[in-house]
PDB file of C-alpha atoms in Angstrom:
ATOM      1  CA  MET A   1     104.340 -28.291-183.820  1.00 89.00           C
ATOM      2  CA  LYS A   2     106.921 -28.643-186.588  1.00 95.00           C
ATOM      3  CA  ILE A   3     108.190 -26.847-189.666  1.00 96.00           C
ATOM      4  CA  ASP A   4     110.124 -28.713-192.372  1.00 95.00           C
ATOM      5  CA  PHE A   5     112.379 -26.716-194.689  1.00 97.00           C
ATOM      6  CA  ASP A   6     114.840 -27.443-197.495  1.00 96.00           C
ATOM      7  CA  ALA A   7     118.161 -28.111-195.719  1.00 96.00           C
ATOM      8  CA  ARG A   8     120.170 -26.800-198.682  1.00 95.00           C
ATOM      9  CA  TYR A   9     119.067 -23.280-197.794  1.00 97.00           C
ATOM     10  CA  PHE A  10     118.762 -23.643-194.023  1.00 97.00           C
ATOM     11  CA  SER A  11     121.734 -24.946-192.074  1.00 97.00           C
ATOM     12  CA  PRO A  12     121.228 -24.572-188.307  1.00 97.00           C
ATOM     13  CA  LYS A  13     124.992 -24.733-187.737  1.00 95.00           C
ATOM     14  CA  ASP A  14     125.903 -22.066-190.292  1.00 94.00           C
ATOM     15  CA  THR A  15     123.008 -19.838-189.274  1.00 95.00           C
ATOM     16  CA  LEU A  16     123.610 -19.971-185.529  1.00 96.00           C
ATOM     17  CA  GLU A  17     127.402 -20.163-185.407  1.00 91.00           C
ATOM     18  CA  CYS A  18     128.210 -17.299-187.792  1.00 88.00           C
ATOM     19  CA  GLY A  19     128.307 -14.662-185.039  1.00 88.00           C
ATOM     20  CA  GLN A  20     124.893 -13.018-185.474  1.00 93.00           C
ATOM     21  CA  VAL A  21     123.257 -14.517-182.380  1.00 96.00           C
ATOM     22  CA  PHE A  22     124.350 -15.854-178.995  1.00 96.00           C
ATOM     23  CA  ARG A  23     121.446 -17.598-177.239  1.00 97.00           C
ATOM     24  CA  PHE A  24     121.721 -21.148-178.520  1.00 97.00           C
ATOM     25  CA  THR A  25     123.113 -24.429-177.193  1.00 96.00           C
ATOM     26  CA  PRO A  26     123.820 -27.840-178.765  1.00 97.00           C
ATOM     27  CA  TYR A  27     120.963 -30.249-178.037  1.00 96.00           C
ATOM     28  CA  LYS A  28     120.508 -33.838-179.241  1.00 96.00           C
ATOM     29  CA  ASP A  29     120.832 -33.714-183.062  1.00 94.00           C
ATOM     30  CA  GLY A  30     120.817 -29.935-183.350  1.00 97.00           C
ATOM     31  CA  TYR A  31     120.367 -26.840-181.218  1.00 98.00           C
ATOM     32  CA  LEU A  32     118.036 -25.214-178.746  1.00 98.00           C
ATOM     33  CA  ILE A  33     117.545 -21.574-179.700  1.00 98.00           C
ATOM     34  CA  ASN A  34     116.107 -18.909-177.416  1.00 97.00           C
ATOM     35  CA  SER A  35     114.709 -15.597-178.584  1.00 97.00           C
ATOM     36  CA  ALA A  36     113.053 -13.154-176.183  1.00 96.00           C
ATOM     37  CA  ASP A  37     110.806 -15.461-174.110  1.00 96.00           C
ATOM     38  CA  ARG A  38     110.527 -18.271-176.670  1.00 97.00           C
ATOM     39  CA  ILE A  39     112.362 -21.522-177.391  1.00 98.00           C
ATOM     40  CA  ALA A  40     112.742 -23.885-180.358  1.00 98.00           C
ATOM     41  CA  TYR A  41     114.608 -27.072-181.193  1.00 98.00           C
ATOM     42  CA  VAL A  42     116.233 -26.972-184.643  1.00 98.00           C
ATOM     43  CA  TYR A  43     117.937 -29.902-186.369  1.00 98.00           C
ATOM     44  CA  GLU A  44     118.617 -31.484-189.738  1.00 97.00           C
ATOM     45  CA  ASN A  45     116.844 -34.672-190.748  1.00 95.00           C
ATOM     46  CA  GLY A  46     118.017 -35.924-194.139  1.00 94.00           C
ATOM     47  CA  ASN A  47     117.319 -33.247-196.736  1.00 96.00           C
ATOM     48  CA  LYS A  48     115.105 -31.253-194.372  1.00 97.00           C
ATOM     49  CA  THR A  49     115.779 -28.850-191.535  1.00 98.00           C
ATOM     50  CA  VAL A  50     113.158 -29.226-188.819  1.00 98.00           C
ATOM     51  CA  ILE A  51     111.983 -26.593-186.337  1.00 98.00           C
ATOM     52  CA  GLU A  52     110.054 -27.878-183.324  1.00 97.00           C
ATOM     53  CA  SER A  53     108.368 -25.226-181.202  1.00 96.00           C
ATOM     54  CA  GLU A  54     105.143 -24.194-179.541  1.00 95.00           C
ATOM     55  CA  ASP A  55     105.664 -20.874-181.387  1.00 95.00           C
ATOM     56  CA  CYS A  56     106.214 -22.016-184.978  1.00 95.00           C
ATOM     57  CA  ASP A  57     104.868 -18.794-186.499  1.00 96.00           C
ATOM     58  CA  TYR A  58     107.391 -16.796-184.474  1.00 97.00           C
ATOM     59  CA  PHE A  59     110.300 -18.996-185.544  1.00 97.00           C
ATOM     60  CA  TYR A  60     109.157 -19.108-189.171  1.00 97.00           C
ATOM     61  CA  ASN A  61     109.712 -15.356-189.188  1.00 96.00           C
ATOM     62  CA  TYR A  62     112.774 -15.570-186.906  1.00 97.00           C
ATOM     63  CA  PHE A  63     114.605 -17.813-189.375  1.00 97.00           C
ATOM     64  CA  ASP A  64     113.448 -15.649-192.295  1.00 96.00           C
ATOM     65  CA  LEU A  65     111.892 -18.622-194.075  1.00 97.00           C
ATOM     66  CA  GLU A  66     109.755 -16.426-196.336  1.00 96.00           C
ATOM     67  CA  ARG A  67     112.859 -15.126-198.169  1.00 96.00           C
ATOM     68  CA  ASP A  68     114.391 -16.870-201.220  1.00 96.00           C
ATOM     69  CA  TYR A  69     118.060 -17.341-200.320  1.00 96.00           C
ATOM     70  CA  LYS A  70     118.901 -18.930-203.673  1.00 96.00           C
ATOM     71  CA  LYS A  71     118.581 -15.435-205.159  1.00 96.00           C
ATOM     72  CA  ILE A  72     120.913 -14.044-202.483  1.00 95.00           C
ATOM     73  CA  VAL A  73     123.521 -16.752-203.096  1.00 96.00           C
ATOM     74  CA  ASP A  74     123.282 -16.216-206.864  1.00 96.00           C
ATOM     75  CA  ALA A  75     123.755 -12.449-206.408  1.00 95.00           C
ATOM     76  CA  ALA A  76     126.806 -13.020-204.193  1.00 95.00           C
ATOM     77  CA  THR A  77     128.496 -15.447-206.589  1.00 95.00           C
ATOM     78  CA  ALA A  78     127.821 -13.121-209.533  1.00 95.00           C
ATOM     79  CA  PHE A  79     130.504 -10.724-208.228  1.00 93.00           C
ATOM     80  CA  GLY A  80     133.145 -13.264-209.272  1.00 92.00           C
ATOM     81  CA  ILE A  81     135.268 -12.935-206.124  1.00 91.00           C
ATOM     82  CA  PRO A  82     136.847 -16.336-205.326  1.00 91.00           C
ATOM     83  CA  LEU A  83     136.454 -16.317-201.524  1.00 90.00           C
ATOM     84  CA  LEU A  84     132.924 -14.932-201.781  1.00 93.00           C
ATOM     85  CA  THR A  85     131.879 -17.463-204.418  1.00 94.00           C
ATOM     86  CA  LYS A  86     133.297 -20.365-202.398  1.00 93.00           C
ATOM     87  CA  SER A  87     131.818 -19.121-199.116  1.00 93.00           C
ATOM     88  CA  ALA A  88     128.369 -18.389-200.550  1.00 94.00           C
ATOM     89  CA  ASN A  89     128.172 -21.819-202.194  1.00 93.00           C
ATOM     90  CA  LEU A  90     129.435 -23.716-199.154  1.00 91.00           C
ATOM     91  CA  CYS A  91     127.366 -21.635-196.708  1.00 92.00           C
ATOM     92  CA  LYS A  92     124.182 -21.284-198.754  1.00 94.00           C
ATOM     93  CA  GLY A  93     122.272 -22.548-195.734  1.00 96.00           C
ATOM     94  CA  LEU A  94     123.265 -19.473-193.694  1.00 96.00           C
ATOM     95  CA  ARG A  95     120.169 -17.380-193.056  1.00 96.00           C
ATOM     96  CA  ILE A  96     119.975 -13.926-191.482  1.00 96.00           C
ATOM     97  CA  LEU A  97     117.726 -14.002-188.436  1.00 96.00           C
ATOM     98  CA  ASN A  98     114.886 -11.619-187.627  1.00 94.00           C
ATOM     99  CA  GLN A  99     115.895 -11.160-184.015  1.00 94.00           C
ATOM    100  CA  ASN A 100     114.080  -9.408-181.207  1.00 94.00           C
ATOM    101  CA  ARG A 101     115.461  -5.906-181.641  1.00 94.00           C
ATOM    102  CA  GLU A 102     115.956  -4.900-178.040  1.00 96.00           C
ATOM    103  CA  GLU A 103     117.593  -8.209-177.134  1.00 96.00           C
ATOM    104  CA  MET A 104     119.845  -7.874-180.149  1.00 96.00           C
ATOM    105  CA  ILE A 105     120.918  -4.324-179.203  1.00 96.00           C
ATOM    106  CA  TYR A 106     121.926  -5.372-175.681  1.00 97.00           C
ATOM    107  CA  SER A 107     123.654  -8.499-176.981  1.00 96.00           C
ATOM    108  CA  PHE A 108     125.817  -6.528-179.378  1.00 95.00           C
ATOM    109  CA  ILE A 109     126.692  -3.925-176.762  1.00 96.00           C
ATOM    110  CA  ILE A 110     128.030  -6.881-174.762  1.00 96.00           C
ATOM    111  CA  SER A 111     129.822  -8.204-177.883  1.00 93.00           C
ATOM    112  CA  GLN A 112     132.203  -5.277-178.315  1.00 86.00           C
ATOM    113  CA  ASN A 113     135.850  -6.221-177.668  1.00 83.00           C
ATOM    114  CA  ASN A 114     134.672  -9.669-176.624  1.00 87.00           C
ATOM    115  CA  ASN A 115     134.692 -13.271-177.849  1.00 90.00           C
ATOM    116  CA  ILE A 116     131.692 -15.466-178.552  1.00 90.00           C
ATOM    117  CA  PRO A 117     131.992 -17.912-175.600  1.00 94.00           C
ATOM    118  CA  ARG A 118     132.253 -14.997-173.140  1.00 95.00           C
ATOM    119  CA  ILE A 119     129.383 -13.128-174.821  1.00 96.00           C
ATOM    120  CA  LYS A 120     127.161 -16.192-174.541  1.00 96.00           C
ATOM    121  CA  GLY A 121     128.118 -16.642-170.901  1.00 97.00           C
ATOM    122  CA  ILE A 122     127.406 -13.016-169.965  1.00 97.00           C
ATOM    123  CA  ILE A 123     124.006 -13.037-171.677  1.00 98.00           C
ATOM    124  CA  HIS A 124     123.087 -16.341-170.022  1.00 97.00           C
ATOM    125  CA  LYS A 125     123.956 -14.966-166.560  1.00 98.00           C
ATOM    126  CA  ILE A 126     121.901 -11.820-167.184  1.00 98.00           C
ATOM    127  CA  CYS A 127     118.936 -13.972-168.203  1.00 98.00           C
ATOM    128  CA  LEU A 128     119.343 -16.069-165.034  1.00 97.00           C
ATOM    129  CA  ALA A 129     119.441 -12.914-162.907  1.00 97.00           C
ATOM    130  CA  LEU A 130     116.675 -10.876-164.538  1.00 98.00           C
ATOM    131  CA  GLY A 131     114.695 -13.110-166.907  1.00 97.00           C
ATOM    132  CA  GLU A 132     111.484 -14.993-166.226  1.00 97.00           C
ATOM    133  CA  LYS A 133     111.872 -18.744-165.645  1.00 97.00           C
ATOM    134  CA  ARG A 134     109.954 -20.795-168.204  1.00 96.00           C
ATOM    135  CA  ASN A 135     109.237 -24.498-168.730  1.00 96.00           C
ATOM    136  CA  SER A 136     109.294 -26.240-172.093  1.00 96.00           C
ATOM    137  CA  PRO A 137     109.358 -29.774-173.543  1.00 95.00           C
ATOM    138  CA  TYR A 138     113.152 -29.337-173.615  1.00 95.00           C
ATOM    139  CA  GLY A 139     113.526 -28.362-169.950  1.00 94.00           C
ATOM    140  CA  GLU A 140     113.441 -25.078-168.112  1.00 96.00           C
ATOM    141  CA  TYR A 141     114.968 -21.913-169.518  1.00 97.00           C
ATOM    142  CA  TYR A 142     115.072 -18.209-168.772  1.00 97.00           C
ATOM    143  CA  ALA A 143     113.611 -15.503-170.992  1.00 98.00           C
ATOM    144  CA  PHE A 144     115.669 -12.513-172.007  1.00 98.00           C
ATOM    145  CA  PRO A 145     114.685  -9.724-169.599  1.00 98.00           C
ATOM    146  CA  PRO A 146     112.551  -6.856-170.913  1.00 97.00           C
ATOM    147  CA  SER A 147     114.132  -3.419-171.159  1.00 97.00           C
ATOM    148  CA  SER A 148     112.349  -2.351-167.975  1.00 97.00           C
ATOM    149  CA  ALA A 149     114.173  -5.075-166.009  1.00 98.00           C
ATOM    150  CA  VAL A 150     117.524  -4.128-167.549  1.00 97.00           C
ATOM    151  CA  ALA A 151     116.903  -0.442-166.843  1.00 97.00           C
ATOM    152  CA  ASN A 152     115.911  -1.003-163.215  1.00 97.00           C
ATOM    153  CA  ALA A 153     118.647  -3.499-162.346  1.00 97.00           C
ATOM    154  CA  ASP A 154     121.655  -2.442-160.310  1.00 95.00           C
ATOM    155  CA  VAL A 155     124.791  -2.264-162.462  1.00 95.00           C
ATOM    156  CA  SER A 156     126.315  -4.896-160.171  1.00 96.00           C
ATOM    157  CA  VAL A 157     124.068  -7.465-161.910  1.00 97.00           C
ATOM    158  CA  PHE A 158     125.852  -6.835-165.202  1.00 97.00           C
ATOM    159  CA  LYS A 159     129.280  -6.574-163.603  1.00 95.00           C
ATOM    160  CA  ASN A 160     128.750  -9.882-161.769  1.00 96.00           C
ATOM    161  CA  ALA A 161     127.703 -11.438-165.074  1.00 97.00           C
ATOM    162  CA  GLY A 162     131.087 -10.452-166.517  1.00 96.00           C
ATOM    163  CA  ALA A 163     130.004  -7.444-168.582  1.00 95.00           C
ATOM    164  CA  GLY A 164     132.810  -5.295-167.152  1.00 93.00           C
ATOM    165  CA  TYR A 165     132.807  -1.677-168.339  1.00 94.00           C
ATOM    166  CA  ARG A 166     129.745  -2.442-170.470  1.00 95.00           C
ATOM    167  CA  ASP A 167     127.590  -2.535-167.308  1.00 95.00           C
ATOM    168  CA  ALA A 168     126.802   1.194-167.450  1.00 95.00           C
ATOM    169  CA  TYR A 169     126.180   1.028-171.205  1.00 96.00           C
ATOM    170  CA  LEU A 170     123.509  -1.646-170.734  1.00 97.00           C
ATOM    171  CA  LYS A 171     121.707   0.243-167.982  1.00 97.00           C
ATOM    172  CA  GLU A 172     121.832   3.659-169.669  1.00 97.00           C
ATOM    173  CA  THR A 173     120.722   2.311-173.049  1.00 97.00           C
ATOM    174  CA  ALA A 174     117.883   0.359-171.416  1.00 97.00           C
ATOM    175  CA  GLN A 175     116.743   3.499-169.578  1.00 97.00           C
ATOM    176  CA  ARG A 176     116.715   5.414-172.833  1.00 97.00           C
ATOM    177  CA  ILE A 177     114.794   2.677-174.648  1.00 97.00           C
ATOM    178  CA  CYS A 178     112.237   2.590-171.826  1.00 97.00           C
ATOM    179  CA  SER A 179     111.864   6.364-172.111  1.00 97.00           C
ATOM    180  CA  GLU A 180     111.813   6.720-175.914  1.00 95.00           C
ATOM    181  CA  GLY A 181     111.110   3.269-177.352  1.00 94.00           C
ATOM    182  CA  ILE A 182     112.744   2.340-180.670  1.00 94.00           C
ATOM    183  CA  LYS A 183     109.778   2.656-183.032  1.00 92.00           C
ATOM    184  CA  HIS A 184     111.066   6.020-184.242  1.00 93.00           C
ATOM    185  CA  LEU A 185     114.103   4.261-185.715  1.00 94.00           C
ATOM    186  CA  ASP A 186     111.981   2.175-188.107  1.00 89.00           C
ATOM    187  CA  GLY A 187     111.474   4.699-190.865  1.00 87.00           C
ATOM    188  CA  LEU A 188     115.033   5.974-191.062  1.00 95.00           C
ATOM    189  CA  ASP A 189     117.306   5.271-194.018  1.00 94.00           C
ATOM    190  CA  THR A 190     120.531   3.420-193.291  1.00 94.00           C
ATOM    191  CA  ALA A 191     122.771   6.457-192.890  1.00 94.00           C
ATOM    192  CA  ASN A 192     120.408   8.235-190.491  1.00 96.00           C
ATOM    193  CA  LEU A 193     119.664   5.037-188.584  1.00 97.00           C
ATOM    194  CA  LYS A 194     123.364   4.469-187.929  1.00 95.00           C
ATOM    195  CA  LYS A 195     123.798   8.123-186.980  1.00 96.00           C
ATOM    196  CA  GLN A 196     121.050   7.720-184.376  1.00 96.00           C
ATOM    197  CA  LEU A 197     122.403   4.390-183.121  1.00 96.00           C
ATOM    198  CA  LEU A 198     125.784   6.010-182.488  1.00 96.00           C
ATOM    199  CA  THR A 199     124.117   8.280-179.927  1.00 96.00           C
ATOM    200  CA  TYR A 200     123.338   5.287-177.675  1.00 95.00           C
ATOM    201  CA  LYS A 201     125.787   4.402-174.918  1.00 91.00           C
ATOM    202  CA  GLY A 202     128.000   1.502-175.923  1.00 91.00           C
ATOM    203  CA  ILE A 203     127.207   1.571-179.646  1.00 94.00           C
ATOM    204  CA  GLY A 204     130.178   2.362-181.859  1.00 91.00           C
ATOM    205  CA  PRO A 205     130.452   2.142-185.675  1.00 91.00           C
ATOM    206  CA  LYS A 206     130.855  -1.642-185.922  1.00 90.00           C
ATOM    207  CA  VAL A 207     128.007  -2.373-183.485  1.00 93.00           C
ATOM    208  CA  ALA A 208     125.840   0.231-185.256  1.00 94.00           C
ATOM    209  CA  ASP A 209     126.395  -1.604-188.540  1.00 93.00           C
ATOM    210  CA  CYS A 210     125.512  -4.922-186.872  1.00 93.00           C
ATOM    211  CA  VAL A 211     122.334  -3.502-185.323  1.00 94.00           C
ATOM    212  CA  ALA A 212     121.332  -1.836-188.595  1.00 94.00           C
ATOM    213  CA  PHE A 213     121.652  -5.132-190.453  1.00 93.00           C
ATOM    214  CA  PHE A 214     120.659  -7.788-187.918  1.00 92.00           C
ATOM    215  CA  ALA A 215     117.930  -5.839-186.111  1.00 92.00           C
ATOM    216  CA  PHE A 216     116.603  -3.456-188.778  1.00 94.00           C
ATOM    217  CA  ARG A 217     117.448  -5.473-191.936  1.00 93.00           C
ATOM    218  CA  LYS A 218     119.434  -2.653-193.539  1.00 95.00           C
ATOM    219  CA  THR A 219     121.208  -4.838-196.070  1.00 94.00           C
ATOM    220  CA  ASP A 220     123.422  -1.977-197.262  1.00 94.00           C
ATOM    221  CA  SER A 221     125.429  -2.269-194.025  1.00 94.00           C
ATOM    222  CA  PHE A 222     128.871  -3.886-193.844  1.00 93.00           C
ATOM    223  CA  PRO A 223     130.159  -4.453-190.280  1.00 92.00           C
ATOM    224  CA  VAL A 224     133.969  -4.404-190.222  1.00 93.00           C
ATOM    225  CA  ASP A 225     135.921  -6.311-187.567  1.00 90.00           C
ATOM    226  CA  THR A 226     139.362  -7.950-187.536  1.00 90.00           C
ATOM    227  CA  TRP A 227     138.173 -10.775-189.812  1.00 91.00           C
ATOM    228  CA  ILE A 228     136.779  -8.389-192.419  1.00 93.00           C
ATOM    229  CA  GLU A 229     139.957  -6.298-192.193  1.00 94.00           C
ATOM    230  CA  LYS A 230     141.833  -9.497-193.026  1.00 93.00           C
ATOM    231  CA  VAL A 231     139.496 -10.242-195.942  1.00 93.00           C
ATOM    232  CA  TYR A 232     139.909  -6.700-197.252  1.00 94.00           C
ATOM    233  CA  ALA A 233     143.715  -6.809-197.053  1.00 94.00           C
ATOM    234  CA  GLU A 234     144.234 -10.370-198.315  1.00 92.00           C
ATOM    235  CA  ASP A 235     141.391 -10.972-200.759  1.00 90.00           C
ATOM    236  CA  PHE A 236     140.744  -7.444-202.020  1.00 91.00           C
ATOM    237  CA  LYS A 237     144.400  -6.307-201.776  1.00 92.00           C
ATOM    238  CA  GLY A 238     143.102  -3.196-200.026  1.00 91.00           C
ATOM    239  CA  THR A 239     145.383  -0.619-198.455  1.00 93.00           C
ATOM    240  CA  LEU A 240     142.924   1.400-196.330  1.00 94.00           C
ATOM    241  CA  LYS A 241     143.446   1.170-192.560  1.00 91.00           C
ATOM    242  CA  ASN A 242     140.442   3.107-191.244  1.00 93.00           C
ATOM    243  CA  ARG A 243     137.472   0.810-190.579  1.00 92.00           C
ATOM    244  CA  ASP A 244     134.891   3.429-191.542  1.00 91.00           C
ATOM    245  CA  LYS A 245     136.615   3.873-194.910  1.00 94.00           C
ATOM    246  CA  ILE A 246     136.874   0.113-195.408  1.00 95.00           C
ATOM    247  CA  ALA A 247     133.142  -0.233-194.641  1.00 93.00           C
ATOM    248  CA  LYS A 248     132.309   2.514-197.143  1.00 93.00           C
ATOM    249  CA  TYR A 249     134.458   0.898-199.833  1.00 95.00           C
ATOM    250  CA  LEU A 250     132.807  -2.495-199.313  1.00 95.00           C
ATOM    251  CA  THR A 251     129.303  -1.025-199.142  1.00 95.00           C
ATOM    252  CA  ASP A 252     129.951   0.931-202.340  1.00 95.00           C
ATOM    253  CA  THR A 253     131.119  -2.314-203.954  1.00 94.00           C
ATOM    254  CA  PHE A 254     128.257  -4.582-202.875  1.00 95.00           C
ATOM    255  CA  GLY A 255     125.355  -2.123-202.446  1.00 93.00           C
ATOM    256  CA  GLU A 256     122.097  -3.671-201.242  1.00 93.00           C
ATOM    257  CA  ASN A 257     123.763  -7.092-200.938  1.00 93.00           C
ATOM    258  CA  SER A 258     126.414  -5.805-198.506  1.00 95.00           C
ATOM    259  CA  GLY A 259     125.080  -7.403-195.329  1.00 94.00           C
ATOM    260  CA  TYR A 260     124.702 -10.854-196.861  1.00 95.00           C
ATOM    261  CA  VAL A 261     128.127 -10.611-198.547  1.00 95.00           C
ATOM    262  CA  GLN A 262     129.667  -9.605-195.215  1.00 94.00           C
ATOM    263  CA  GLN A 263     128.291 -12.706-193.542  1.00 93.00           C
ATOM    264  CA  TYR A 264     129.564 -15.033-196.261  1.00 93.00           C
ATOM    265  CA  LEU A 265     133.023 -13.428-196.206  1.00 93.00           C
ATOM    266  CA  PHE A 266     133.213 -13.269-192.395  1.00 89.00           C
ATOM    267  CA  TYR A 267     132.111 -16.865-191.869  1.00 85.00           C
ATOM    268  CA  GLY A 268     134.178 -18.134-194.792  1.00 84.00           C
ATOM    269  CA  LYS A 269     137.370 -16.463-193.600  1.00 86.00           C
ATOM    270  CA  ARG A 270     136.867 -17.414-189.967  1.00 83.00           C
ATOM    271  CA  SER A 271     136.176 -21.017-190.993  1.00 81.00           C
ATOM    272  CA  ASN A 272     139.270 -21.059-193.198  1.00 73.00           C
ATOM    273  CA  LEU A 273     137.306 -22.183-196.265  1.00 67.00           C
TER     274      LEU A 273
END
């Protein structure tokens, strides 16, 4: 099965390599992307981006294809900030994924104080150790393990995968999710959601902002890392040093567009646009 989409507003490279997701690999003319226990092949073909998968409905939602990203780009450029305008126009094909929430939470616990190649490697090793082996037209792959498998695994599994001190965070958070679920987080506003997320082992302010935006689509979230600190200092001439205060300033500035603006600025700065 296939989905064809306007490539101007769906770039596999910009969407997958902007730091919001870690389970993808280059493949032929594009990428193989894994989410939970599913797989898709995504590539550009002329003026179309093509998704091939046995689960096209899942990946239609995963890549957020229902949403009009022209409106988001137009809203971002309307602020009149040079780096943001340039980044939004050059990266208009960057889409925010609707990821599996539990997988995303564990992935971003692993991401703290880490770099993308190592994050990808750790997650891959955990999937090999705990995930179900699957076959596909693109070869075999391993599903992301369910929370029950993460909760019941010995911490040595995560340590051997390279998770380091995050090993206990993964196990304790998985045990809590198995006990409580995460449905109760759905109805919370952004401030209360982040307050609750901060009570989970291994989730600090930056990861809470990432989870709020990438997992719960709270667009009035603005994750602040070293790249955004650089943007704030160099492009906004800001003088604040506290990340929480920087995040509040940027959220106050961009409101409901904060999450999308953050991605354009982060990817633009990191790509040296």
